[in-house]
mmCIF file of C-alpha atoms in Angstrom:
data_model
loop_
_atom_site.group_PDB
_atom_site.id
_atom_site.type_symbol
_atom_site.label_atom_id
_atom_site.label_comp_id
_atom_site.label_asym_id
_atom_site.label_seq_id
_atom_site.Cartn_x
_atom_site.Cartn_y
_atom_site.Cartn_z
ATOM 1 C CA UNK E 1 17.547 14.946 -46.191
ATOM 2 C CA UNK E 2 21.236 15.337 -46.912
ATOM 3 C CA UNK E 3 21.738 11.921 -48.521
ATOM 4 C CA UNK E 4 19.609 12.530 -51.671
ATOM 5 C CA UNK E 5 21.203 15.956 -52.096
ATOM 6 C CA UNK E 6 24.742 14.608 -51.822
ATOM 7 C CA UNK E 7 23.921 11.785 -54.240
ATOM 8 C CA UNK E 8 22.544 14.323 -56.728
ATOM 9 C CA UNK E 9 25.653 16.498 -56.345
ATOM 10 C CA UNK E 10 27.889 13.486 -56.994
ATOM 11 C CA UNK E 11 25.874 12.386 -60.047
ATOM 12 C CA UNK E 12 25.936 15.897 -61.531
ATOM 13 C CA UNK E 13 29.678 16.209 -60.889
ATOM 14 C CA UNK E 14 30.448 12.851 -62.511
ATOM 15 C CA UNK E 15 28.145 13.540 -65.499
ATOM 16 C CA UNK E 16 29.694 16.977 -65.981
ATOM 17 C CA UNK E 17 33.301 15.841 -65.835
ATOM 18 C CA UNK E 18 32.607 12.735 -67.956
ATOM 19 C CA UNK E 19 30.856 14.812 -70.635
ATOM 20 C CA UNK E 20 33.742 17.287 -70.745
ATOM 21 C CA UNK E 21 36.246 14.449 -71.002
ATOM 22 C CA UNK E 22 34.186 12.875 -73.801
ATOM 23 C CA UNK E 23 33.962 16.157 -75.720
ATOM 24 C CA UNK E 24 37.677 16.855 -75.345
ATOM 25 C CA UNK E 25 39.144 13.411 -75.990
ATOM 26 C CA UNK E 26 36.654 11.274 -77.930
ATOM 27 C CA UNK E 27 34.943 13.951 -80.021
ATOM 28 C CA UNK E 28 38.101 16.097 -80.130
ATOM 29 C CA UNK E 29 36.121 19.317 -79.833
ATOM 30 C CA UNK E 30 39.173 21.482 -79.033
ATOM 31 C CA UNK E 31 40.620 20.482 -82.410
ATOM 32 C CA UNK E 32 37.470 20.562 -84.574
ATOM 33 C CA UNK E 33 35.823 23.526 -82.816
ATOM 34 C CA UNK E 34 32.247 22.917 -84.049
ATOM 35 C CA UNK E 35 30.083 19.842 -84.696
ATOM 36 C CA UNK E 36 26.466 20.187 -85.937
ATOM 37 C CA UNK E 37 24.173 17.681 -84.163
ATOM 38 C CA UNK E 38 20.479 18.320 -84.714
ATOM 39 C CA UNK E 39 18.606 20.589 -87.066
ATOM 40 C CA UNK E 40 14.823 20.461 -86.855
ATOM 41 C CA UNK E 41 13.103 23.370 -88.535
ATOM 42 C CA UNK E 42 14.161 26.577 -86.775
ATOM 43 C CA UNK E 43 15.878 24.655 -83.957
ATOM 44 C CA UNK E 44 19.470 23.485 -83.930
ATOM 45 C CA UNK E 45 21.759 21.885 -81.391
ATOM 46 C CA UNK E 46 25.500 21.964 -82.019
ATOM 47 C CA UNK E 47 28.697 21.194 -80.165
ATOM 48 C CA UNK E 48 30.867 24.308 -80.026
ATOM 49 C CA UNK E 49 34.122 24.676 -78.109
ATOM 50 C CA UNK E 50 34.080 27.731 -75.795
ATOM 51 C CA UNK E 51 36.269 28.640 -72.804
ATOM 52 C CA UNK E 52 34.202 30.694 -70.362
ATOM 53 C CA UNK E 53 36.489 32.858 -68.232
ATOM 54 C CA UNK E 54 33.574 34.425 -66.352
ATOM 55 C CA UNK E 55 30.532 33.145 -64.507
ATOM 56 C CA UNK E 56 27.018 32.647 -65.837
ATOM 57 C CA UNK E 57 26.601 34.102 -69.326
ATOM 58 C CA UNK E 58 30.262 35.183 -69.294
ATOM 59 C CA UNK E 59 29.716 37.842 -66.622
ATOM 60 C CA UNK E 60 32.755 38.888 -64.548
ATOM 61 C CA UNK E 61 35.111 37.542 -67.218
ATOM 62 C CA UNK E 62 38.798 38.314 -66.837
ATOM 63 C CA UNK E 63 42.184 37.148 -68.093
ATOM 64 C CA UNK E 64 44.344 37.883 -65.043
ATOM 65 C CA UNK E 65 46.054 34.760 -63.642
ATOM 66 C CA UNK E 66 44.357 35.202 -60.256
ATOM 67 C CA UNK E 67 40.899 35.617 -61.793
ATOM 68 C CA UNK E 68 40.101 31.905 -62.254
ATOM 69 C CA UNK E 69 41.260 31.179 -58.717
ATOM 70 C CA UNK E 70 39.095 33.987 -57.318
ATOM 71 C CA UNK E 71 35.995 32.739 -59.147
ATOM 72 C CA UNK E 72 36.747 29.172 -58.039
ATOM 73 C CA UNK E 73 37.061 30.337 -54.438
ATOM 74 C CA UNK E 74 33.795 32.264 -54.669
ATOM 75 C CA UNK E 75 32.028 29.208 -56.119
ATOM 76 C CA UNK E 76 33.364 27.027 -53.304
ATOM 77 C CA UNK E 77 32.066 29.481 -50.694
ATOM 78 C CA UNK E 78 28.650 29.446 -52.370
ATOM 79 C CA UNK E 79 28.729 25.625 -52.486
ATOM 80 C CA UNK E 80 29.571 25.513 -48.763
ATOM 81 C CA UNK E 81 26.644 27.811 -47.930
ATOM 82 C CA UNK E 82 24.332 25.678 -50.065
ATOM 83 C CA UNK E 83 25.641 22.534 -48.353
ATOM 84 C CA UNK E 84 24.730 24.063 -44.998
ATOM 85 C CA UNK E 85 21.264 24.788 -46.384
ATOM 86 C CA UNK E 86 21.041 21.193 -47.623
ATOM 87 C CA UNK E 87 21.705 19.885 -44.102
ATOM 88 C CA UNK E 88 18.608 21.805 -42.976
ATOM 89 C CA UNK E 89 16.457 21.090 -46.053
ATOM 90 C CA UNK E 90 12.865 20.307 -45.119
ATOM 91 C CA UNK E 91 12.061 18.279 -48.234
ATOM 92 C CA UNK E 92 13.786 15.834 -50.537
ATOM 93 C CA UNK E 93 12.925 18.136 -53.464
ATOM 94 C CA UNK E 94 14.904 21.022 -51.959
ATOM 95 C CA UNK E 95 17.829 18.746 -51.049
ATOM 96 C CA UNK E 96 18.013 17.406 -54.622
ATOM 97 C CA UNK E 97 17.772 20.915 -56.115
ATOM 98 C CA UNK E 98 20.587 22.102 -53.838
ATOM 99 C CA UNK E 99 22.608 19.022 -54.794
ATOM 100 C CA UNK E 100 22.238 19.896 -58.483
ATOM 101 C CA UNK E 101 23.541 23.419 -57.873
ATOM 102 C CA UNK E 102 26.416 22.209 -55.677
ATOM 103 C CA UNK E 103 27.456 19.470 -58.115
ATOM 104 C CA UNK E 104 27.399 21.913 -61.015
ATOM 105 C CA UNK E 105 29.368 24.522 -59.088
ATOM 106 C CA UNK E 106 32.057 22.016 -58.101
ATOM 107 C CA UNK E 107 32.243 20.714 -61.693
ATOM 108 C CA UNK E 108 32.959 24.211 -62.957
ATOM 109 C CA UNK E 109 35.430 24.850 -60.102
ATOM 110 C CA UNK E 110 37.407 21.804 -61.249
ATOM 111 C CA UNK E 111 37.612 23.308 -64.752
ATOM 112 C CA UNK E 112 38.756 26.676 -63.391
ATOM 113 C CA UNK E 113 41.482 25.081 -61.308
ATOM 114 C CA UNK E 114 42.643 22.804 -64.153
ATOM 115 C CA UNK E 115 42.332 25.142 -67.122
ATOM 116 C CA UNK E 116 41.743 28.662 -65.783
ATOM 117 C CA UNK E 117 38.327 28.685 -67.485
ATOM 118 C CA UNK E 118 35.191 26.569 -67.806
ATOM 119 C CA UNK E 119 34.824 24.225 -70.800
ATOM 120 C CA UNK E 120 31.401 24.913 -72.390
ATOM 121 C CA UNK E 121 30.217 23.008 -75.452
ATOM 122 C CA UNK E 122 26.399 22.820 -75.904
ATOM 123 C CA UNK E 123 25.158 25.425 -78.380
ATOM 124 C CA UNK E 124 21.377 25.657 -78.792
ATOM 125 C CA UNK E 125 19.612 28.058 -81.134
ATOM 126 C CA UNK E 126 16.141 28.739 -82.468
ATOM 127 C CA UNK E 127 14.905 31.184 -85.117
ATOM 128 C CA UNK E 128 18.437 32.535 -85.534
ATOM 129 C CA UNK E 129 18.815 33.311 -81.825
ATOM 130 C CA UNK E 130 21.691 31.566 -80.000
ATOM 131 C CA UNK E 131 21.540 30.778 -76.317
ATOM 132 C CA UNK E 132 24.824 31.037 -74.440
ATOM 133 C CA UNK E 133 27.047 27.991 -74.892
ATOM 134 C CA UNK E 134 26.808 25.846 -71.751
ATOM 135 C CA UNK E 135 27.725 22.481 -70.229
ATOM 136 C CA UNK E 136 26.135 19.843 -67.973
ATOM 137 C CA UNK E 137 27.176 21.727 -64.821
ATOM 138 C CA UNK E 138 25.566 24.946 -66.066
ATOM 139 C CA UNK E 139 22.331 23.116 -66.918
ATOM 140 C CA UNK E 140 22.242 21.506 -63.450
ATOM 141 C CA UNK E 141 22.808 24.879 -61.766
ATOM 142 C CA UNK E 142 20.025 26.571 -63.738
ATOM 143 C CA UNK E 143 17.565 23.691 -63.203
ATOM 144 C CA UNK E 144 18.439 23.513 -59.497
ATOM 145 C CA UNK E 145 17.888 27.243 -59.013
ATOM 146 C CA UNK E 146 14.593 27.095 -60.948
ATOM 147 C CA UNK E 147 13.460 24.209 -58.718
ATOM 148 C CA UNK E 148 14.347 26.202 -55.586
ATOM 149 C CA UNK E 149 12.429 29.230 -56.850
ATOM 150 C CA UNK E 150 9.418 27.048 -57.739
ATOM 151 C CA UNK E 151 9.541 25.466 -54.280
ATOM 152 C CA UNK E 152 9.652 28.871 -52.604
ATOM 153 C CA UNK E 153 6.736 30.134 -54.678
ATOM 154 C CA UNK E 154 4.438 27.119 -54.758
ATOM 155 C CA UNK E 155 5.056 24.848 -51.764
ATOM 156 C CA UNK E 156 2.239 24.895 -49.255
ATOM 157 C CA UNK E 157 3.221 26.006 -45.770
ATOM 158 C CA UNK E 158 3.557 23.141 -43.285
ATOM 159 C CA UNK E 159 0.389 22.267 -41.376
ATOM 160 C CA UNK E 160 0.788 22.944 -37.666
ATOM 161 C CA UNK E 161 -0.089 20.140 -35.290
ATOM 162 C CA UNK E 162 -2.784 21.489 -32.924
ATOM 163 C CA UNK E 163 -1.541 19.247 -30.117
ATOM 164 C CA UNK E 164 1.773 21.098 -29.864
ATOM 165 C CA UNK E 165 2.245 24.040 -27.543
ATOM 166 C CA UNK E 166 2.758 27.503 -29.007
ATOM 167 C CA UNK E 167 6.279 28.895 -29.012
ATOM 168 C CA UNK E 168 7.320 30.581 -25.803
ATOM 169 C CA UNK E 169 8.212 33.779 -27.649
ATOM 170 C CA UNK E 170 4.893 34.111 -29.457
ATOM 171 C CA UNK E 171 2.341 36.346 -27.821
ATOM 172 C CA UNK E 172 -1.210 35.282 -28.257
ATOM 173 C CA UNK E 173 -3.972 37.838 -27.767
ATOM 174 C CA UNK E 174 -5.759 37.593 -24.431
#
C-alpha cells in the first residue's frame, strides 16, 4: 500500500510548493500583502501574506534562529514515523491519508529551512470570524488527519477467515 501513499505525498508537496511559488512570484503577495478573492454573503476568501513561525495555529512560535530548525527536525521525525506506518497500512485509504500528512509536513519543512517560517496565504472567514491563515500543506495535513480519525472510528474490523488456525498465544476456553 505504500505506492498510493507516496504518490499522494509527492502530489501534495508539489502542489504546496507550486502554490507558494505562484503566490510569491506571480501574484506578488509579499509586496501587496492582501488580495480579496471571493465574497458571497457572510463568506469571504482572501489571499493574505502571513509568516507562521510556529506549528498549527501558530502554536510553539518563536523567533530564535534555532527555532525553525528545531520545528523542521520535529516535523521530519513525525514524517518518518508516519512513513513507517504507511509501509504497514492495511488499506489504500489509510496510505493516502498518511501521504497527505507527510507531503504537507515536508512542504512546510522546506519553508522552514528556506525562510525560517512557513508561508501561509489562504484567509477564509464567515460571519466576521476569521479562520487561521493556512496553505495547501496545512489543508492536506488537516484533511489527512481527519481521514485517519474517520478510519479509526468507522472502519469495520477485518473478517477473520474461519479456515485459519488461532494464534499460538491466544488461549481458548476449554
